[in-house]
Coordinates of N, CA and C in Angstrom, one line a residue:
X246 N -16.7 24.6 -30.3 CA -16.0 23.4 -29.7 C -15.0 22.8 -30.6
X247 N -14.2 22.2 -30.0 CA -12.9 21.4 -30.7 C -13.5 20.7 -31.3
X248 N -12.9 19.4 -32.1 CA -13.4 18.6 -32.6 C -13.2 17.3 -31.6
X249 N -12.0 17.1 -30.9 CA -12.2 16.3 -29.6 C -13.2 16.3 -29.1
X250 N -13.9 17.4 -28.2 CA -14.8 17.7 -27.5 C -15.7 17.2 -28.4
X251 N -16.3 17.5 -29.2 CA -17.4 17.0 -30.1 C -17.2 15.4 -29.9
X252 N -16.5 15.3 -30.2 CA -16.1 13.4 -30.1 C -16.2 12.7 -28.9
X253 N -16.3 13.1 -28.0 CA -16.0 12.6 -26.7 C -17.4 13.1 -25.8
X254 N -17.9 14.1 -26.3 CA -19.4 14.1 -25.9 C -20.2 13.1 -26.6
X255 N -20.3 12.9 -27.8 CA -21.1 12.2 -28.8 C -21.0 10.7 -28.3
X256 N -19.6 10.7 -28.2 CA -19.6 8.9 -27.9 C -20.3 8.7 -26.3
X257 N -20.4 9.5 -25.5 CA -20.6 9.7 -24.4 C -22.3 9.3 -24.0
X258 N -22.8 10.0 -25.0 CA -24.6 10.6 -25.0 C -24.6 9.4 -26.2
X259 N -23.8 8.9 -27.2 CA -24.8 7.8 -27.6 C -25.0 6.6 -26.6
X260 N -23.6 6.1 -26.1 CA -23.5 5.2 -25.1 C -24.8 5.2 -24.1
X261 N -25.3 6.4 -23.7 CA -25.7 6.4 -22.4 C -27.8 6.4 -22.8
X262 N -27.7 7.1 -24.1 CA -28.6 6.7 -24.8 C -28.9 5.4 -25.3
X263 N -28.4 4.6 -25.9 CA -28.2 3.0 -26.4 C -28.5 1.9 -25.1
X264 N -27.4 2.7 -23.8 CA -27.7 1.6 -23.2 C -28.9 1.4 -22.1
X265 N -29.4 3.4 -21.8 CA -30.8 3.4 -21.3 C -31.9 3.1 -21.9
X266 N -31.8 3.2 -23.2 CA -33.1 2.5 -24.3 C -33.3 1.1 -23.7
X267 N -32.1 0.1 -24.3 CA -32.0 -0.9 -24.0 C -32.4 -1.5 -22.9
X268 N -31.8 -0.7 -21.6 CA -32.1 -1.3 -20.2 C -34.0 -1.5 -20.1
X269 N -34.1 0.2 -20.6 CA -35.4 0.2 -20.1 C -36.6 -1.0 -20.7
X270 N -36.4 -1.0 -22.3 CA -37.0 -2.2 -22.8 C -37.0 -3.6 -22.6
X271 N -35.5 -3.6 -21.7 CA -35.7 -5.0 -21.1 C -36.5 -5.1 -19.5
X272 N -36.6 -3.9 -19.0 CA -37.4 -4.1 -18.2 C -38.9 -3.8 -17.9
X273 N -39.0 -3.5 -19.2 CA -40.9 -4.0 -19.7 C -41.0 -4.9 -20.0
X274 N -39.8 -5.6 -20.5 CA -40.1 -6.9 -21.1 C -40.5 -7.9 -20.1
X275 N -39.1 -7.8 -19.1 CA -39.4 -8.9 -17.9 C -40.1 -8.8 -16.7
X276 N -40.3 -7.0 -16.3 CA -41.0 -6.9 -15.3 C -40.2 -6.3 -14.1
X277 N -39.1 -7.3 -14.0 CA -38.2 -7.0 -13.3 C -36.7 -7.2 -13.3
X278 N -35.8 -6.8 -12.3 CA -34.6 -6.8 -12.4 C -34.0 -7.7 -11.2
X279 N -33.3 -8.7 -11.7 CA -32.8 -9.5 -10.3 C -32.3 -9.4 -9.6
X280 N -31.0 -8.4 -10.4 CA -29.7 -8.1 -8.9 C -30.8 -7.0 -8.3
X281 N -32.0 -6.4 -8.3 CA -32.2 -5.5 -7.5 C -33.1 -6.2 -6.2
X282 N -33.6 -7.9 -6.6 CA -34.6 -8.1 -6.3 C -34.4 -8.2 -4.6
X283 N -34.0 -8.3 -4.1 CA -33.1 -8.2 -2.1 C -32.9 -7.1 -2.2
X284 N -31.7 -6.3 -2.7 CA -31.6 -4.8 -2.7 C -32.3 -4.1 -2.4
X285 N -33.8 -3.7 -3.1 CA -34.8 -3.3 -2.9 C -35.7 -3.4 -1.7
X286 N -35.6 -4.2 -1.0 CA -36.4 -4.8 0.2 C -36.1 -3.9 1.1
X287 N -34.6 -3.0 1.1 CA -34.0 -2.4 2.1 C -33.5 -1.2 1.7
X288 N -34.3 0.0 2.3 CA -34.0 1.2 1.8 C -32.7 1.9 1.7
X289 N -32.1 1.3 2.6 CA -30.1 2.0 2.5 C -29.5 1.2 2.0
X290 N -29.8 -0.7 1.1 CA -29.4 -0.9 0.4 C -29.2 -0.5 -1.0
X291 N -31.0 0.0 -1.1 CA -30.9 0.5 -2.8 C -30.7 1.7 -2.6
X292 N -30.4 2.9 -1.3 CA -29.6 4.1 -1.7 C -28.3 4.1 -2.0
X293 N -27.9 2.9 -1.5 CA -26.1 2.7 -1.7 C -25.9 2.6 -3.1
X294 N -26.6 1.5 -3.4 CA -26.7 1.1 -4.8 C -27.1 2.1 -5.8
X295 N -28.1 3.1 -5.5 CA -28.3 4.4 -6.6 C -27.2 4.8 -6.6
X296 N -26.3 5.4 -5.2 CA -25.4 6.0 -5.1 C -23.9 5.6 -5.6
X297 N -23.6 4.2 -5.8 CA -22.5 3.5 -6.5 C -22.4 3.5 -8.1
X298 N -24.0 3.4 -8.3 CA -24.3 3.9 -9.6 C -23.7 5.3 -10.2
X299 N -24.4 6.5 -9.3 CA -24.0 7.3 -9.8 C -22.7 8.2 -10.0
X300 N -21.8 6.9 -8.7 CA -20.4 7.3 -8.7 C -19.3 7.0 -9.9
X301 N -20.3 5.5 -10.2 CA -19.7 4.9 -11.8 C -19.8 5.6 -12.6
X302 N -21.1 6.4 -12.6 CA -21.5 7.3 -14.1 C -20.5 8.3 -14.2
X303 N -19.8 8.7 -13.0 CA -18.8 10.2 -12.8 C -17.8 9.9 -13.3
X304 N -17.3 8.6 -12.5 CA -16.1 7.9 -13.0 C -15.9 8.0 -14.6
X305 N -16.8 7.1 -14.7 CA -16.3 6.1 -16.2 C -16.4 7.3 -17.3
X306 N -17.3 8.6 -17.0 CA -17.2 9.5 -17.5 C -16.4 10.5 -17.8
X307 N -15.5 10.2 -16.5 CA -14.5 11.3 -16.1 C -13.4 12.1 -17.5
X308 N -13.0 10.8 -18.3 CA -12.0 11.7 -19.2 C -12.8 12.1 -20.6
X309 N -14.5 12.3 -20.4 CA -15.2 13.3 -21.2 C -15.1 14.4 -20.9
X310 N -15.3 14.7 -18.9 CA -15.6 15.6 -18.3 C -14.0 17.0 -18.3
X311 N -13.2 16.3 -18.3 CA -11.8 16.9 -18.2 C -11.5 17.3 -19.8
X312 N -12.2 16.7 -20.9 CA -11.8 17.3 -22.2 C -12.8 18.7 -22.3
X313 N -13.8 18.1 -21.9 CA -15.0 19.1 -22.1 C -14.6 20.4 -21.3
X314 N -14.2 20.4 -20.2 CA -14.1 21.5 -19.2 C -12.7 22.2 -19.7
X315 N -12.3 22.2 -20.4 CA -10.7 22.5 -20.6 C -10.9 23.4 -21.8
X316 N -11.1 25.0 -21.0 CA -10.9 25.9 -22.2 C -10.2 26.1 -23.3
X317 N -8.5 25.9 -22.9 CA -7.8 25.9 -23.8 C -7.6 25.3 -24.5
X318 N -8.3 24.0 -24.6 CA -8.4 22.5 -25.4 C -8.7 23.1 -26.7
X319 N -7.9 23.5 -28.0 CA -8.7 23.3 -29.4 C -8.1 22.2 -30.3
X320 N -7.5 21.4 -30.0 CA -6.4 20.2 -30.4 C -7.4 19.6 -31.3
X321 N -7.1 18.8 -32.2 CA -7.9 17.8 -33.0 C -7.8 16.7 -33.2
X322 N -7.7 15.7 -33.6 CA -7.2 14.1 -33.5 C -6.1 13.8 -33.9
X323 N -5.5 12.9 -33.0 CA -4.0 12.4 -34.1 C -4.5 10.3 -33.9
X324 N -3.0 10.1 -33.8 CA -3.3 8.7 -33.9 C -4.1 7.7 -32.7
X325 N -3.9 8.5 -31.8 CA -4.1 7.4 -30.7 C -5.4 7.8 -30.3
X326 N -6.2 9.3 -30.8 CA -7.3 9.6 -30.3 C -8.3 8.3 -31.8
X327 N -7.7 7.9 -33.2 CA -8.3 7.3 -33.8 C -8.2 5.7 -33.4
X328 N -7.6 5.2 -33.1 CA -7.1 4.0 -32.2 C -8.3 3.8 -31.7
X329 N -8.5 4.8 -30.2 CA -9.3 4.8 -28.7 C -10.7 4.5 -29.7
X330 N -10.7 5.6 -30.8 CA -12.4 5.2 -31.4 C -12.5 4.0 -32.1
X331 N -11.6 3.4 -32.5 CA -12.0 2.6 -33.2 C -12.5 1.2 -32.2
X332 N -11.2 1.6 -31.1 CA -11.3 0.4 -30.2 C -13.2 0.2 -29.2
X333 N -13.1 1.9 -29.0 CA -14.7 2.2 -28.2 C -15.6 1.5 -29.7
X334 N -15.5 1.9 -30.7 CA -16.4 1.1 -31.4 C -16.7 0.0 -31.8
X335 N -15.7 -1.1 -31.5 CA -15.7 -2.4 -31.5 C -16.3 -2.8 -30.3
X336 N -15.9 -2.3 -29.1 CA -16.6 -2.6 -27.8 C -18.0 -2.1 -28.1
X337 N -18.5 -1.7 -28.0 CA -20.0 -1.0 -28.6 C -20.5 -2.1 -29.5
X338 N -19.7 -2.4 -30.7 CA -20.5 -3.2 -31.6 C -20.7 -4.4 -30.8
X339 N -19.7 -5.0 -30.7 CA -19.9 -6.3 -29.7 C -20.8 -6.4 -28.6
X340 N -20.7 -5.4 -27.8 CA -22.0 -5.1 -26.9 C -23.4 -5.1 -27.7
X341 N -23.8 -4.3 -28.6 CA -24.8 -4.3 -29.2 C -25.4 -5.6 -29.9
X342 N -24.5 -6.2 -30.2 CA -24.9 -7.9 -31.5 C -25.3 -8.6 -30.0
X343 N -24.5 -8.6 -29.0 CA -24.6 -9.6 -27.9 C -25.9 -9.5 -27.2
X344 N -26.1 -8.2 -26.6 CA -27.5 -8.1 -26.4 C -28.6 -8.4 -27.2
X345 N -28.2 -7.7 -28.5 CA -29.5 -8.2 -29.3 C -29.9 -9.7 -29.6
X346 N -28.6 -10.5 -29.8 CA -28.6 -11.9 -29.3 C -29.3 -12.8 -28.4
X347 N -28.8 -11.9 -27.5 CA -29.7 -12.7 -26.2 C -31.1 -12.2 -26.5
X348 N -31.3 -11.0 -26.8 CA -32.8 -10.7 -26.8 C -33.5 -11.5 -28.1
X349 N -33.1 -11.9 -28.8 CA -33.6 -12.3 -30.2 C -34.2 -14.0 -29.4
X350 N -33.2 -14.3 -28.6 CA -32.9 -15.9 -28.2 C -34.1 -15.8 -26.6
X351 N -34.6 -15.2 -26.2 CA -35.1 -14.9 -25.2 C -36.4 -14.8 -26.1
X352 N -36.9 -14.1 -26.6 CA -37.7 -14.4 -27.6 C -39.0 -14.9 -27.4
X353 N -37.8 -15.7 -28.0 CA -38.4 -17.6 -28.3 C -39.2 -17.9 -26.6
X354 N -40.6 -18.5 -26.9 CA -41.1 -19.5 -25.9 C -40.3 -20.4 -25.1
X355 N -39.7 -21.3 -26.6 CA -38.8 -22.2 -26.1 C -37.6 -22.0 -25.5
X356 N -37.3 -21.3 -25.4 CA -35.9 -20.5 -24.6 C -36.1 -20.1 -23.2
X357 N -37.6 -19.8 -22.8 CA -37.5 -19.4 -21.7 C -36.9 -20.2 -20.5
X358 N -36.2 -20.9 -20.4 CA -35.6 -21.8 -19.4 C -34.4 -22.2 -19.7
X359 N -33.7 -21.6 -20.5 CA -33.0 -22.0 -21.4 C -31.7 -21.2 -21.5
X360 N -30.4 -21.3 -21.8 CA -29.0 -20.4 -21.7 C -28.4 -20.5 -23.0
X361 N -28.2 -18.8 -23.5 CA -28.0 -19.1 -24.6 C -26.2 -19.8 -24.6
X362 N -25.9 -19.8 -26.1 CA -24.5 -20.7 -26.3 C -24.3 -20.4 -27.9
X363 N -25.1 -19.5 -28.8 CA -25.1 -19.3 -30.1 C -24.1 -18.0 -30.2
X364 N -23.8 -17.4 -31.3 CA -23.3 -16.4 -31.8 C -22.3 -16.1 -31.0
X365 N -22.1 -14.7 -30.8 CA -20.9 -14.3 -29.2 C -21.0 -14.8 -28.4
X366 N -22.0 -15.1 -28.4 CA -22.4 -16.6 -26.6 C -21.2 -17.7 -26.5
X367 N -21.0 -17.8 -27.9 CA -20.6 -19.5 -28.0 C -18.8 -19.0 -28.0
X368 N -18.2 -17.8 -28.1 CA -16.9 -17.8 -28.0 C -16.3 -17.1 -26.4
X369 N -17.8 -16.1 -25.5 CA -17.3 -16.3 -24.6 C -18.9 -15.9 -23.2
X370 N -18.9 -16.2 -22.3 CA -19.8 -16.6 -21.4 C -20.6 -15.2 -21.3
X371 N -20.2 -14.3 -21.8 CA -20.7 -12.3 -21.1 C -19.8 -11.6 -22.2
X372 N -19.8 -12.3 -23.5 CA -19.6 -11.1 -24.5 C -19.8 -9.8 -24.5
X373 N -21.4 -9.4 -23.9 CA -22.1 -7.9 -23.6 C -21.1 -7.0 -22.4
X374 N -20.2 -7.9 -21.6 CA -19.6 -6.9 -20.7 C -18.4 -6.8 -21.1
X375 N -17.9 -8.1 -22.1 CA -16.7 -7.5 -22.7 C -16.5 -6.4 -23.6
X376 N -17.7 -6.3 -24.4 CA -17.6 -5.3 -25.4 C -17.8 -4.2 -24.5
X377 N -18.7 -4.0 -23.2 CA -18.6 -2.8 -22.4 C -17.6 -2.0 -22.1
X378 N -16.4 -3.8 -21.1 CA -14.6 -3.2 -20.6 C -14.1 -2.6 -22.1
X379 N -14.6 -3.3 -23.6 CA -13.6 -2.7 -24.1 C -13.7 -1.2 -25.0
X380 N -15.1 -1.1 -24.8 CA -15.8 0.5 -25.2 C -14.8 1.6 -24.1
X381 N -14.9 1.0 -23.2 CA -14.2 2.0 -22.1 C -12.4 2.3 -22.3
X382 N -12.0 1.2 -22.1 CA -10.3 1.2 -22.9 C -10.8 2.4 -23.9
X383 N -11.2 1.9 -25.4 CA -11.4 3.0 -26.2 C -11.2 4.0 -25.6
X384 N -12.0 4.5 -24.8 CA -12.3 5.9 -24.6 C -11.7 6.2 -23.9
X385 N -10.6 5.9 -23.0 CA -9.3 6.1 -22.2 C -8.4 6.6 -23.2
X386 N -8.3 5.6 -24.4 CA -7.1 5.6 -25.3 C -7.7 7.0 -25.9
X387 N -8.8 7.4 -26.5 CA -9.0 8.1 -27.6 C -8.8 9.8 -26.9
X388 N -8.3 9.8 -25.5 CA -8.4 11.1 -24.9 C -6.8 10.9 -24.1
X389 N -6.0 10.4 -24.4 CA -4.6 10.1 -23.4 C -4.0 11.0 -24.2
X390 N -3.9 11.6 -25.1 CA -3.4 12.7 -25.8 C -3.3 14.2 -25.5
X391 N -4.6 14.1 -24.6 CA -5.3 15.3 -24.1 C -5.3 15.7 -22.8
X392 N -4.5 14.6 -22.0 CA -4.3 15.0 -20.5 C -2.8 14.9 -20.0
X393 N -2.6 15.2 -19.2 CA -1.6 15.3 -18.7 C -1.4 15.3 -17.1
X394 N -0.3 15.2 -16.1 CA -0.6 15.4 -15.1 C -1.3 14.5 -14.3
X395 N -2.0 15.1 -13.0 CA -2.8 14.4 -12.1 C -4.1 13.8 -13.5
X396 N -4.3 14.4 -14.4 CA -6.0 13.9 -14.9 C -5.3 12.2 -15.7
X397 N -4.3 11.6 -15.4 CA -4.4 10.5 -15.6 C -5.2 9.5 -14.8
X398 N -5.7 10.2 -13.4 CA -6.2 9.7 -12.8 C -7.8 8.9 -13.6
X399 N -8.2 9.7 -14.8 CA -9.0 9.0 -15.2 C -8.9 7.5 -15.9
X400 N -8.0 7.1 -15.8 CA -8.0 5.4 -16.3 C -8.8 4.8 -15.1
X401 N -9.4 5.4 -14.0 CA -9.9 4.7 -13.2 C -11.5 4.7 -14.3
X402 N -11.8 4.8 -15.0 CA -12.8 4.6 -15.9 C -13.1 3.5 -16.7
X403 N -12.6 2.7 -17.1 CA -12.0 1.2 -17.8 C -11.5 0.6 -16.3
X404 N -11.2 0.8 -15.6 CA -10.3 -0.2 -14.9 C -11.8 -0.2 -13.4
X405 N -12.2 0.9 -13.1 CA -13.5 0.8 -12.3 C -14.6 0.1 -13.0
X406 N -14.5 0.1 -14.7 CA -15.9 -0.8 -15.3 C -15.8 -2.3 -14.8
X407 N -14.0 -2.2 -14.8 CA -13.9 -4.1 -15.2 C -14.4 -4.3 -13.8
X408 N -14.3 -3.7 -12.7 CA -14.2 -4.6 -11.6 C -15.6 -4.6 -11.0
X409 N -16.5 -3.6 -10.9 CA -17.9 -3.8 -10.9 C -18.4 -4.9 -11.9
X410 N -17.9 -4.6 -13.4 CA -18.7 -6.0 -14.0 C -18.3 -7.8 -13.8
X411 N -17.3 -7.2 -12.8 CA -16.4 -8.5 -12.8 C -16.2 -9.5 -10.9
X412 N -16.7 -8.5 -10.3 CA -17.1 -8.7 -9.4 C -18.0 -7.4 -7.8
X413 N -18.7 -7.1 -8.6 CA -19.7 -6.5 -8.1 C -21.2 -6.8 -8.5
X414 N -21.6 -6.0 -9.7 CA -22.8 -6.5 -10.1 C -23.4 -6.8 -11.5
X415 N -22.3 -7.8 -11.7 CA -22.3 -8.4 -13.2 C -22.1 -9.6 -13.5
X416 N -20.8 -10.2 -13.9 CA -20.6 -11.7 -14.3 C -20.4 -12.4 -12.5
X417 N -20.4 -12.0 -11.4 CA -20.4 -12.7 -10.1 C -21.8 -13.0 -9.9
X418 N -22.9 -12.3 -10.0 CA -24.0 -12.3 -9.7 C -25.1 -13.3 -11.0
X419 N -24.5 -12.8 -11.7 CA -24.9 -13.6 -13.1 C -24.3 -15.1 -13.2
X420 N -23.3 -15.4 -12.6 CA -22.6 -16.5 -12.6 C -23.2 -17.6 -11.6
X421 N -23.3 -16.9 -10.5 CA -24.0 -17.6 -9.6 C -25.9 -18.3 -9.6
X422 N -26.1 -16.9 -10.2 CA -27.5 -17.4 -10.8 C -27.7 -18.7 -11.8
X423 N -26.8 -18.6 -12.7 CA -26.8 -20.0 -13.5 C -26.4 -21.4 -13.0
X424 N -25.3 -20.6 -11.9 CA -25.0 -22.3 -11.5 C -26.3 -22.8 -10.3
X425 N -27.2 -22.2 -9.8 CA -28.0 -22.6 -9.3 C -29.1 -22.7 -10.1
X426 N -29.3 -22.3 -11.4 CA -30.6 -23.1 -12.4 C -29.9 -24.1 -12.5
X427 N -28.6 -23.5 -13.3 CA -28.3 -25.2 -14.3 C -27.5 -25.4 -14.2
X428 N -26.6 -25.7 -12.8 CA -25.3 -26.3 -12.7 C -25.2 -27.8 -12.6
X429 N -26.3 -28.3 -12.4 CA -27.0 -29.8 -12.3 C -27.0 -30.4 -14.1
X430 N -26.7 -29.0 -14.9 CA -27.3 -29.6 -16.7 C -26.3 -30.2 -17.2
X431 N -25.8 -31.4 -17.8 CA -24.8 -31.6 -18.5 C -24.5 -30.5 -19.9
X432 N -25.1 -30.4 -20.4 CA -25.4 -28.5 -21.4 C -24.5 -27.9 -20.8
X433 N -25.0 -27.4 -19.4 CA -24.4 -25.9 -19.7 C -23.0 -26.1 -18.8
X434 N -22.5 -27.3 -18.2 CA -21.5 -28.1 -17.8 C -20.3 -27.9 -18.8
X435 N -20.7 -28.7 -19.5 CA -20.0 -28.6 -21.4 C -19.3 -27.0 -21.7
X436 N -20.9 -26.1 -21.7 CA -20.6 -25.1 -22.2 C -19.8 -24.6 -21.2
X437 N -20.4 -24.2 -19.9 CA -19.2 -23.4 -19.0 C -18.1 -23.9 -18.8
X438 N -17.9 -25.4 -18.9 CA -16.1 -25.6 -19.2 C -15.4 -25.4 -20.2
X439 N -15.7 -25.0 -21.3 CA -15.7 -25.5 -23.1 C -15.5 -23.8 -23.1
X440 N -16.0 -22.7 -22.6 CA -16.2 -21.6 -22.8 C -15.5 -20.6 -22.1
X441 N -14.5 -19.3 -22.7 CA -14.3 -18.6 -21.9 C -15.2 -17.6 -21.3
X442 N -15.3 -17.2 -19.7 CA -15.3 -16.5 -18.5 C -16.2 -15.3 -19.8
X443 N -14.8 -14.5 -19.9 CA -15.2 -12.9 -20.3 C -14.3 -12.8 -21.6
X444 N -13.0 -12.9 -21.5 CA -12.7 -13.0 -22.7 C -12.0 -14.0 -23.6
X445 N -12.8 -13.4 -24.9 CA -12.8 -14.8 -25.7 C -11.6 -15.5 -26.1
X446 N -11.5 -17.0 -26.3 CA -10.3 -17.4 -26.9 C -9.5 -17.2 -25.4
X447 N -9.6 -16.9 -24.5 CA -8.5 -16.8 -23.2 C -9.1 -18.1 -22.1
X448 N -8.4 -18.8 -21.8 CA -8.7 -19.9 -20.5 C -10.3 -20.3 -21.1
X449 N -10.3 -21.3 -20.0 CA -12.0 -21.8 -20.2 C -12.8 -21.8 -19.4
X450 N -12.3 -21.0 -18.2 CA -13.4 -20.9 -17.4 C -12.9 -19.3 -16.5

């Protein structure tokens, strides 16, 4: 294999490894999962839902799947495939501190009712899905070298993350859930006006 290919599998299978560990631990932890909890009630809702899933996983995967399949591919890295990784790894890192954050903060007894506002929390509302959109850019950028043609069609990979986490089944769903705990809190009032959305340092709400 190239050394692309090697690259672009790896970041592929850690991702998916890192974030299935994680899911799954959080769902021993709590028991359950909220956006599924109506979903579930109705069989062709949670087929849709497996099924949108698994359309995501094709997607967002897509410009692994076009390096990897491409026999003639033995190219090696230049600048923009080092860029794309650096960028996928800063989204990664940030995803990783953020969850662990919340999980460290969740914890606590005294948290249980409670929203975090410490660490990544405190510069923007869903740090964990920014670092997600921006793991994916990465991985657009770190393979735009390597395609050509119709397979630009994979930027639909970054650009289908942002909009599922942005309004499908991520910061819409999650947004609403807080303003019906604690939209009544002067707390989290403060914080969600005081705080950006998704990304940091941009608008305040």
């Amino acid at each position: 294999l190239s050394s692309i290919k090697i690259l672009v599998s790896s970041m592929v299978i850690f991702w998916s490894i890192r974030l299935g560990f994680f899911l799954f631990r959080r769902i021993l932890r709590d028991g359950v999962d909220r956006r599924f909890s109506k979903i579930r009630l109705s069989f062709h809702r949670f087929l849709l839902s497996w099924i949108l899933q698994a359309t995501w996983i094709y997607i967002v995967s897509s410009p692994a799947l076009f390096i990897i399949t491409r026999i003639d591919l033995e190219a090696g890295f230049n600048l923009l495939t080092y860029l794309g990784f650096v960028i996928w790894f800063l989204g990664l890192t940030i995803e990783v501190i953020a969850d662990t954050q919340k999980s460290i903060f969740r914890m606590d007894p005294q948290n249980s009712s409670g929203f975090i506002t410490s660490g990544l929390w405190s510069l923007c509302r869903h740090p964990n899905y920014f670092g997600e959109i921006l793991l994916w850019i990465g991985f657009y950028v770190s393979v735009l070298p390597f395609i050509d043609g119709t397979e630009h069609v994979v930027i639909f990979s970054p650009l289908l993350t942002y909009y599922l986490l942005t309004r499908v089944s991520g910061i819409n769903l999650l947004e609403e859930y807080a303003e019906n705990k604690w939209g009544d809190m002067d707390l989290y009032i403060i914080y969600r006006n005081s705080t950006p959305k998704l990304f940091p340092f941009v608008g305040k709400k």
